[in-house]
Coordinates of C-alpha atoms in Angstrom, one line a residue:
X70 CA -44.2 189.0 83.1
X71 CA -46.8 186.3 83.9
X72 CA -49.0 184.7 81.2
X73 CA -52.2 183.4 82.6
X74 CA -53.8 180.5 80.8
X75 CA -57.3 181.1 79.5
X76 CA -60.1 179.4 81.2
X77 CA -63.4 178.2 79.7
X78 CA -65.5 181.0 78.1
X79 CA -69.3 180.8 77.9
X80 CA -70.4 183.7 75.8
X81 CA -73.6 182.2 74.4
X82 CA -76.0 183.4 77.1
X83 CA -74.8 187.0 76.6
X84 CA -75.2 186.7 72.8
X85 CA -78.7 185.3 73.2
X86 CA -79.8 188.1 75.5
X87 CA -78.5 190.7 73.0
X88 CA -80.6 189.1 70.2
X89 CA -77.6 187.2 68.8
X90 CA -76.5 183.6 68.7
X91 CA -73.3 181.9 68.1
X92 CA -73.2 180.4 64.6
X93 CA -70.2 178.4 63.8
X94 CA -71.9 177.0 60.7
X95 CA -71.4 180.3 58.9
X96 CA -74.9 181.7 58.4
X97 CA -75.8 185.3 58.8
X98 CA -77.0 186.7 62.1
X99 CA -78.7 189.8 63.5
X100 CA -82.3 190.5 64.0
X101 CA -83.4 193.7 62.2
X102 CA -80.3 193.6 60.1
X103 CA -80.6 193.3 56.4
X104 CA -77.8 192.7 53.9
X105 CA -77.6 190.8 50.7
X106 CA -73.9 191.0 50.1
X107 CA -71.1 188.5 50.8
X108 CA -70.7 187.5 54.4
X109 CA -67.8 188.6 56.7
X110 CA -66.6 186.3 59.4
X111 CA -66.1 187.5 62.9
X112 CA -63.4 185.6 64.8
X113 CA -62.7 186.1 68.4
X114 CA -59.0 187.1 69.0
X115 CA -59.5 185.6 72.5
X116 CA -59.9 182.0 71.3
X117 CA -59.6 182.2 67.5
X118 CA -63.1 180.8 67.2
X119 CA -65.5 181.8 64.6
X120 CA -68.3 183.7 66.4
X121 CA -70.6 184.3 63.4
X122 CA -70.7 185.3 59.8
X123 CA -72.6 188.5 59.0
X124 CA -74.2 189.5 55.7
X125 CA -72.9 192.7 54.3
X126 CA -74.5 195.7 52.7
X127 CA -74.9 196.0 48.9
X128 CA -75.4 199.3 47.1
X129 CA -79.1 198.3 46.7
X130 CA -79.3 197.6 50.4
X131 CA -77.6 201.0 51.1
X132 CA -80.2 202.8 49.0
X133 CA -83.0 201.3 51.2
X134 CA -81.2 202.3 54.3
X135 CA -80.8 205.9 53.2
X136 CA -84.5 206.1 52.1
X137 CA -85.5 204.9 55.5
X138 CA -83.3 207.5 57.2
X139 CA -84.6 210.3 55.0
X140 CA -88.2 209.4 55.8
X141 CA -87.4 209.1 59.6
X142 CA -85.7 212.5 59.6
X143 CA -88.8 214.3 58.5
X144 CA -90.6 213.0 61.6
X145 CA -87.8 213.0 64.1
X146 CA -86.7 216.6 63.5
X147 CA -90.2 217.9 64.4
X148 CA -90.2 216.2 67.8
X149 CA -89.2 218.7 70.5
X150 CA -85.6 218.3 71.6
X151 CA -86.5 217.4 75.2
X152 CA -88.8 214.7 73.9
X153 CA -85.9 213.4 71.8
X154 CA -83.9 213.5 75.0
X155 CA -86.4 211.3 76.7
X156 CA -85.9 208.7 74.0
X157 CA -82.2 208.8 74.5
X158 CA -82.8 208.5 78.3
X159 CA -84.7 205.3 77.7
X160 CA -81.9 204.0 75.4
X161 CA -79.4 204.7 78.2
X162 CA -81.6 202.7 80.6
X163 CA -81.7 199.8 78.2
X164 CA -77.9 199.9 78.0
X165 CA -77.8 199.7 81.8
X166 CA -79.9 196.5 81.6
X167 CA -77.6 195.0 79.0
X168 CA -74.3 196.3 80.4
X169 CA -72.8 193.0 81.5
X170 CA -73.8 191.2 78.3
X171 CA -72.6 194.0 75.9
X172 CA -69.4 194.4 77.9
X173 CA -68.7 190.7 77.5
X174 CA -69.4 190.8 73.8
X175 CA -67.0 193.8 73.4
X176 CA -64.4 191.9 75.3
X177 CA -64.9 188.6 73.4
X178 CA -65.1 190.1 69.9
X179 CA -62.5 192.8 70.2
X180 CA -60.2 191.4 72.9
X181 CA -60.0 194.1 75.5
X182 CA -60.3 193.2 79.2
X183 CA -63.8 192.7 80.6
X184 CA -63.2 195.7 82.9
X185 CA -62.5 197.8 79.8
X186 CA -65.5 196.3 77.9
X187 CA -67.8 197.2 80.8
X188 CA -66.2 200.6 81.0
X189 CA -66.9 201.2 77.3
X190 CA -70.6 200.4 77.8
X191 CA -70.5 202.8 80.8
X192 CA -69.3 205.5 78.5
X193 CA -72.3 204.8 76.3
X194 CA -74.6 205.2 79.4
X195 CA -72.7 208.4 80.4
X196 CA -73.1 210.1 77.0
X197 CA -76.8 209.3 77.0
X198 CA -77.1 211.1 80.4
X199 CA -75.1 214.0 79.0
X200 CA -77.3 214.1 75.9
X201 CA -80.5 214.1 77.9
X202 CA -79.4 217.3 79.7
X203 CA -78.1 218.8 76.5
X204 CA -81.6 218.3 74.9
X205 CA -82.7 221.3 76.9
X206 CA -79.6 223.4 76.3
X207 CA -79.3 223.7 72.5
X208 CA -78.8 227.4 72.9
X209 CA -78.6 230.1 70.3
X210 CA -77.6 233.7 70.8
X211 CA -79.4 237.1 70.6
X212 CA -77.6 240.2 69.5
X213 CA -78.3 243.8 68.9
X214 CA -79.1 245.0 65.4
X215 CA -77.7 248.2 64.0
X216 CA -81.1 249.0 62.6
X217 CA -83.8 250.4 64.9
X218 CA -86.9 248.2 65.4
X219 CA -85.0 245.1 64.5
X220 CA -83.9 242.0 66.5
X221 CA -81.3 239.5 65.6
X222 CA -80.7 236.0 66.9
X223 CA -79.1 232.7 66.0
X224 CA -80.7 229.3 66.2
X225 CA -79.5 225.8 65.4
X226 CA -81.3 223.2 63.2
X227 CA -80.6 219.5 62.6
X228 CA -78.6 218.7 59.5
X229 CA -80.2 215.4 58.5
X230 CA -78.3 212.1 58.2
X231 CA -75.1 211.7 60.1
X232 CA -72.8 208.9 58.8
X233 CA -70.7 207.3 61.4
X234 CA -67.6 205.2 60.7
X235 CA -66.1 203.7 63.8
X236 CA -63.0 201.5 64.4
X237 CA -62.6 198.1 66.1
X238 CA -60.8 199.3 69.2
X239 CA -63.9 201.1 70.6
X240 CA -66.6 199.1 68.8
X241 CA -69.6 200.6 70.7
X242 CA -68.6 203.8 72.6
X243 CA -67.5 206.0 69.7
X244 CA -70.7 205.3 67.9
X245 CA -72.7 206.4 71.0
X246 CA -70.6 209.6 71.4
X247 CA -71.9 210.6 67.9
X248 CA -75.4 209.1 67.8
X249 CA -76.6 210.2 71.3
X250 CA -75.7 213.9 70.5
X251 CA -76.9 213.6 66.9
X252 CA -80.3 212.2 68.1
X253 CA -81.0 215.0 70.6
X254 CA -80.0 217.5 67.9
X255 CA -82.7 216.0 65.7
X256 CA -80.5 214.1 63.3
X257 CA -80.7 210.4 62.2
X258 CA -77.7 208.1 62.0
X259 CA -76.3 205.5 59.7
X260 CA -73.5 203.6 61.3
X261 CA -70.8 201.5 59.6
X262 CA -68.9 199.7 62.4
X263 CA -65.7 197.9 61.9
X264 CA -65.8 194.8 59.8
X265 CA -63.6 193.3 62.6
X266 CA -66.4 193.7 65.2
X267 CA -69.7 193.5 63.4
X268 CA -71.6 191.7 66.1
X269 CA -71.1 194.7 68.5
X270 CA -72.9 196.9 65.9
X271 CA -75.8 194.5 65.5
X272 CA -76.2 194.2 69.3
X273 CA -76.4 198.0 69.7
X274 CA -78.9 198.2 66.9
X275 CA -81.0 195.5 68.6
X276 CA -81.0 197.5 71.9
X277 CA -82.1 200.6 70.0
X278 CA -84.8 198.6 68.2
X279 CA -86.4 197.8 71.6
X280 CA -86.6 201.5 72.5
X281 CA -87.9 202.4 69.0
X282 CA -90.6 199.8 69.1
X283 CA -91.7 200.8 72.6
X284 CA -92.2 204.4 71.5
X285 CA -93.6 203.6 68.0
X286 CA -90.7 205.4 66.3
X287 CA -90.1 205.1 62.6
X288 CA -87.4 202.9 61.2
X289 CA -84.4 204.9 60.1
X290 CA -83.5 207.0 63.1
X291 CA -80.8 204.5 63.8
X292 CA -79.5 202.3 60.9
X293 CA -76.4 200.1 60.5
X294 CA -74.6 199.1 57.3
X295 CA -71.8 196.4 57.2
X296 CA -68.8 195.6 55.1
X297 CA -65.4 196.8 54.1
X298 CA -64.2 200.3 53.0
X299 CA -66.3 200.1 49.9
X300 CA -69.5 200.4 52.0
X301 CA -67.9 203.4 53.8
X302 CA -67.3 205.0 50.4
X303 CA -71.0 204.8 49.7
X304 CA -71.6 207.2 52.6
X305 CA -68.5 209.5 52.1
X306 CA -69.5 210.2 48.5
X307 CA -73.3 210.6 49.2
X308 CA -74.5 214.2 49.1
X309 CA -77.6 213.0 51.1
X310 CA -75.3 212.5 54.1
X311 CA -74.1 216.0 55.1
X312 CA -71.8 214.9 57.9
X313 CA -69.4 212.0 58.1
X314 CA -67.9 211.3 61.5
X315 CA -65.0 208.9 60.9
X316 CA -62.6 207.3 63.4
X317 CA -59.5 205.5 62.2
X318 CA -56.0 206.0 60.9
X319 CA -54.7 209.2 59.4
X320 CA -54.3 207.5 56.1
X321 CA -58.1 206.7 56.1
X322 CA -58.8 210.2 57.3
X323 CA -57.1 211.8 54.3
X324 CA -59.3 209.7 51.9
X325 CA -62.5 210.4 53.8
X326 CA -61.8 214.1 54.3
X327 CA -61.0 214.6 50.6
X328 CA -64.1 212.8 49.4
X329 CA -66.4 214.6 51.7
X330 CA -64.8 218.0 51.0
X331 CA -65.1 217.5 47.2
X332 CA -68.9 217.4 47.6
X333 CA -68.9 220.3 50.2
X334 CA -69.9 218.0 53.0
X335 CA -68.7 218.2 56.6
X336 CA -66.3 215.7 58.2
X337 CA -65.5 215.1 61.8
X338 CA -62.2 213.2 61.9
X339 CA -60.7 211.3 64.9
X340 CA -57.5 209.9 63.6
X341 CA -54.1 208.7 64.8
X342 CA -52.5 209.3 68.1
X343 CA -48.8 209.2 69.1
X344 CA -49.1 210.2 72.7
X345 CA -46.4 211.1 75.2
X346 CA -46.0 211.5 78.9
X347 CA -43.3 213.8 80.2
X348 CA -41.9 212.8 83.6
X349 CA -40.1 215.7 85.3
X350 CA -37.7 215.6 88.4
X351 CA -40.7 216.9 90.4
X352 CA -43.0 214.0 89.5
X353 CA -44.6 211.8 92.1
X354 CA -43.6 208.4 90.8
X355 CA -46.2 206.6 92.8
X356 CA -48.8 208.4 90.6
X357 CA -46.7 208.3 87.5
X358 CA -46.1 204.5 87.3
X359 CA -49.7 203.3 87.2
X360 CA -50.6 206.1 84.7
X361 CA -47.8 205.1 82.4
X362 CA -48.4 201.3 82.6
X363 CA -52.1 201.6 82.0
X364 CA -51.6 204.1 79.2
X365 CA -49.1 201.9 77.5
X366 CA -50.6 198.4 77.9
X367 CA -54.4 199.1 78.3
X368 CA -56.4 197.5 75.5
X369 CA -53.1 195.9 74.5
X370 CA -51.9 199.2 73.2
X371 CA -54.9 199.6 70.8
X372 CA -56.3 202.9 72.0
X373 CA -55.9 206.1 70.0
X374 CA -54.8 207.6 73.4
X375 CA -52.3 204.8 74.2
X376 CA -49.1 206.1 75.7
X377 CA -46.5 205.4 73.0
X378 CA -43.6 207.7 74.1
X379 CA -42.2 208.3 77.6
X380 CA -40.0 211.4 77.9
X381 CA -38.1 211.2 81.2
X382 CA -35.8 213.7 82.8
X383 CA -32.2 212.4 82.9
X384 CA -32.1 212.8 86.7
X385 CA -34.9 210.3 87.3
X386 CA -34.4 208.2 84.2
X387 CA -32.6 205.2 85.7
X388 CA -34.9 205.0 88.7
X389 CA -38.1 205.2 86.6
X390 CA -36.8 202.7 84.1
X391 CA -36.1 200.2 87.0
X392 CA -39.6 200.7 88.4
X393 CA -41.2 200.2 85.0
X394 CA -39.3 196.9 84.5
X395 CA -40.6 195.8 87.8
X396 CA -44.2 196.9 87.1
X397 CA -44.1 195.1 83.7
X398 CA -43.0 191.9 85.3
X399 CA -46.4 191.9 87.2
X400 CA -48.6 192.3 84.1
X401 CA -50.9 189.3 83.6
X402 CA -51.7 188.4 80.0
X403 CA -54.5 186.1 79.1
X404 CA -58.2 185.6 78.6
X405 CA -59.6 189.1 78.9
X406 CA -62.9 187.8 80.3
X407 CA -60.9 186.6 83.3
X408 CA -60.8 189.8 85.5
X409 CA -57.5 188.6 87.0
X410 CA -55.7 189.4 83.8
X411 CA -54.6 192.9 82.7
X412 CA -53.9 192.5 79.0
X413 CA -55.8 190.5 76.4
X414 CA -55.0 189.9 72.7
X415 CA -54.4 192.1 69.7
X416 CA -57.3 192.2 67.3
X417 CA -55.9 189.8 64.8
X418 CA -52.7 188.2 63.4
X419 CA -52.2 191.1 61.0
X420 CA -51.8 193.3 64.1
X421 CA -49.3 190.8 65.5
X422 CA -47.3 191.0 62.4
X423 CA -47.2 194.8 62.6
X424 CA -46.2 194.6 66.3
X425 CA -43.2 192.3 65.4
X426 CA -42.2 194.5 62.5
X427 CA -42.2 197.6 64.6
X428 CA -40.0 196.0 67.2
X429 CA -37.5 194.9 64.6
X430 CA -37.5 198.3 62.9
X431 CA -36.9 200.0 66.3
X432 CA -33.9 197.7 67.0
X433 CA -32.6 198.4 63.5
X434 CA -32.8 202.1 64.1
X435 CA -30.7 201.8 67.3
X436 CA -33.4 201.0 69.9
X437 CA -32.4 199.0 72.9
X438 CA -35.0 196.5 74.3
X439 CA -35.5 197.1 78.0
X440 CA -38.5 194.8 78.5
X441 CA -38.6 192.0 75.9
X442 CA -41.7 191.5 73.7
X443 CA -42.8 188.5 71.7
X444 CA -45.7 186.4 70.7
X445 CA -47.2 184.0 73.2
X446 CA -48.0 180.4 72.2
X447 CA -49.3 177.3 73.9
X448 CA -52.5 176.5 75.8
X449 CA -54.8 179.5 76.1
X450 CA -53.0 181.4 73.4
X451 CA -54.1 179.4 70.4
X452 CA -55.5 182.4 68.6
X453 CA -52.0 183.6 67.9
X454 CA -53.0 187.1 68.9
X455 CA -51.4 187.4 72.4
X456 CA -48.2 189.4 72.7
X457 CA -46.0 190.7 75.5
X458 CA -45.9 194.4 76.2
X459 CA -42.4 195.7 75.5
X460 CA -40.3 198.8 76.3
X461 CA -37.6 200.0 73.9
X462 CA -35.1 202.7 74.8
X463 CA -34.5 205.1 71.8
X464 CA -32.6 208.3 71.1
X465 CA -35.6 210.5 70.6
X466 CA -38.9 211.2 68.8
X467 CA -37.2 211.9 65.6
X468 CA -36.6 208.2 64.7
X469 CA -38.9 207.0 61.9
X470 CA -40.4 204.2 63.9
X471 CA -41.2 206.5 66.8
X472 CA -43.0 208.9 64.4
X473 CA -45.2 206.0 63.4
X474 CA -48.3 205.0 65.3
X475 CA -48.3 201.2 66.0
X476 CA -51.5 199.8 67.5
X477 CA -49.7 197.5 69.9
X478 CA -48.2 197.6 73.5
X479 CA -44.8 199.1 72.5
X480 CA -43.5 201.9 74.7
X481 CA -40.5 204.0 73.5
X482 CA -38.6 205.7 76.3
X483 CA -36.1 208.6 75.9
X484 CA -34.3 211.2 78.0
X485 CA -34.5 215.0 78.2
X486 CA -32.6 217.8 79.9
X487 CA -34.8 220.9 80.0
X488 CA -38.6 221.3 80.0
X489 CA -38.4 223.2 76.7
X490 CA -36.6 220.2 75.2
X491 CA -39.2 217.8 76.6
X492 CA -42.1 219.8 75.1
X493 CA -40.3 219.9 71.8
X494 CA -39.9 216.1 71.9
X495 CA -43.6 215.8 72.8
X496 CA -44.7 218.0 69.9
X497 CA -42.2 216.6 67.5
X498 CA -44.6 214.1 65.8
X499 CA -47.2 214.6 63.2
X500 CA -50.1 213.4 65.4
X501 CA -51.6 215.6 68.1
X502 CA -54.2 213.8 70.2
X503 CA -53.3 213.3 73.8
X504 CA -50.4 214.3 76.1
X505 CA -49.5 214.4 79.8
X506 CA -46.9 215.7 82.2
X507 CA -46.1 214.2 85.6
X508 CA -45.0 217.0 87.9
X509 CA -45.8 218.7 91.2
X510 CA -44.1 221.9 90.0
X511 CA -46.7 224.5 89.1
X512 CA -44.4 226.3 86.7
X513 CA -43.7 223.1 84.7
X514 CA -47.4 222.3 84.7
X515 CA -48.5 225.7 83.5
X516 CA -45.8 225.9 80.9
X517 CA -47.0 222.5 79.5
X518 CA -50.6 223.8 79.3
X519 CA -49.6 227.2 77.9
X520 CA -49.5 228.3 74.2
X521 CA -45.9 227.3 74.2
X522 CA -46.6 223.9 75.6
X523 CA -48.4 220.8 74.3
X524 CA -49.9 221.1 70.8
X525 CA -52.4 218.3 71.4
X526 CA -56.1 218.5 71.7
X527 CA -55.8 216.9 75.1
X528 CA -53.2 217.9 77.7
X529 CA -53.2 216.4 81.2
X530 CA -51.3 217.0 84.4
X531 CA -50.6 214.1 86.7
X532 CA -52.9 211.6 84.9
X533 CA -52.1 209.5 81.9
X534 CA -52.9 210.0 78.2
X535 CA -55.9 207.6 78.4
X536 CA -59.2 207.9 80.1
X537 CA -60.9 211.0 78.7
X538 CA -64.2 212.0 80.4
X539 CA -67.5 212.4 78.6
X540 CA -67.9 216.1 79.7
X541 CA -64.9 217.3 77.7
X542 CA -64.6 217.6 74.0
X543 CA -62.5 214.7 72.7
X544 CA -60.2 215.1 69.7
X545 CA -56.8 216.3 68.5
X546 CA -54.8 218.4 66.1
X547 CA -52.5 218.0 63.2
X548 CA -52.8 214.5 61.6
X549 CA -55.3 213.6 64.3
X550 CA -57.8 215.4 62.2
X551 CA -59.1 218.3 64.3
X552 CA -62.5 216.8 65.1
X553 CA -64.2 217.0 68.5
X554 CA -66.7 214.5 69.8
X555 CA -68.6 213.9 73.1
X556 CA -68.8 216.8 75.6
X557 CA -68.5 220.6 75.8
X558 CA -70.0 222.2 72.7
X559 CA -69.3 219.3 70.3
X560 CA -73.1 219.2 69.6
X561 CA -72.6 222.1 67.2
X562 CA -71.0 219.7 64.7
X563 CA -74.3 217.9 64.3
X564 CA -76.4 221.0 63.6
X565 CA -76.5 224.0 61.1
X566 CA -76.4 227.5 62.3
X567 CA -79.0 230.0 61.1
X568 CA -78.9 233.8 61.7
X569 CA -82.4 235.4 61.9
X570 CA -83.3 239.1 61.7
X571 CA -86.8 240.3 62.6
X572 CA -88.2 243.7 61.7
X573 CA -90.9 244.8 64.0
X574 CA -90.9 248.5 63.0
X575 CA -93.1 250.4 60.5
X576 CA -90.3 251.0 58.1
X577 CA -87.6 249.2 56.3
X578 CA -84.2 250.7 57.1
X579 CA -81.5 249.2 55.0
X580 CA -78.1 248.1 56.3
X581 CA -75.1 250.4 56.1
X582 CA -77.5 253.4 55.7
X583 CA -78.3 252.6 52.1
X584 CA -81.4 254.3 50.7
X585 CA -83.6 253.7 47.7
X586 CA -86.1 256.5 46.7
X587 CA -89.3 254.9 45.5

């Protein structure tokens, strides 16, 4: 496994174009961002440097944000949906203009490779395109009434303020999945990004502000708040915010879901993933290998769809293991802004500690290290956040460490004998986000996709567990939370359904034949 040394990084021009600047002296940053709370420091895991310190949101600040959002909603909801779509189209075009700079910021502040940073911005552009078309397709239904001279139909109305809580690993895309759909539905958004990537949130808000100013839109259609979990609690407990869309750990989801349910609000939860790929004797290993490697090491294992378990048929186990060892030896680790590298750093040293603990726990539980991990040190790795992807052979999914989702490039491999046993291993964890089977056998593929097969929200054949497309609903079951974002009919989460009955007759027939004699 090679370890490329980081070269010089010049992020300042990108920050300047996004309305930001690098401030090592610790003052707050962010045009159109107002906060009077303590500052939080944003350090790059790439270099360990302080990028900027950002002022956080106080409860008084939050009240001003909500007031602005409430006022904006009254105007925004009355704009025809296709006109709202036109605004989102313009936002997508501005993202195209800033794609390089925003992708660089994502890579520098979060640590994912530049290719992945640019890909994340492309997802933002794609969801804007999807939302523009959707703005003319917010369909209801018509149905026949049992009463003569009556017509029934359903329509959908915006719900108001959508609170969005996103995680560090996708610091811009997940927000856009929610906001683009919410906007065309007529909602306004308040976004709390991760306190580990605050500049990404401010940069997106700055891009929106350009579009809003050009169209003379009221403040409050898009708002950001910043801080730790206490700022998130202001939203989750706020009855003025009817929907909370939260992305994060299952532990966080339990807290958010309970708080929102207590006030009869709605929650859209995208939580933990413990994703597996099944490799059958009928797999094309030329396809399987890149899917497995990217799924396991992409974003340094910090995707909710990261491949964490590999369930291999015993007849191809040794061959595939050998090929994986060879593939891992070719992974280049280093500065993620250098496109020659495949893997960048973990988000911070706390994540590194969790990575090390998980490896030790796996070994203590009988795991055998196939590809050795470890923390990288020396020139180019001064941040202390670079680690080596590792492969650990285990007895099965039942081990406590395998049941746990570790946000790091750790891949557990195990054997199976029958397809039924493989699916049971795949389903034998508490999470249910993404899954995959590698096979050219139609019966195996169809069994995996059947009601007896994968219990995940995403089930793929001959592709990995990562790389979901905008057009499909994204989300999972069990402790993944049950939420759905992005494509398909996910827009319905951001609206309220209303059933309407119209009497166009000269009488008032009552339902179920009930009669009153007056």
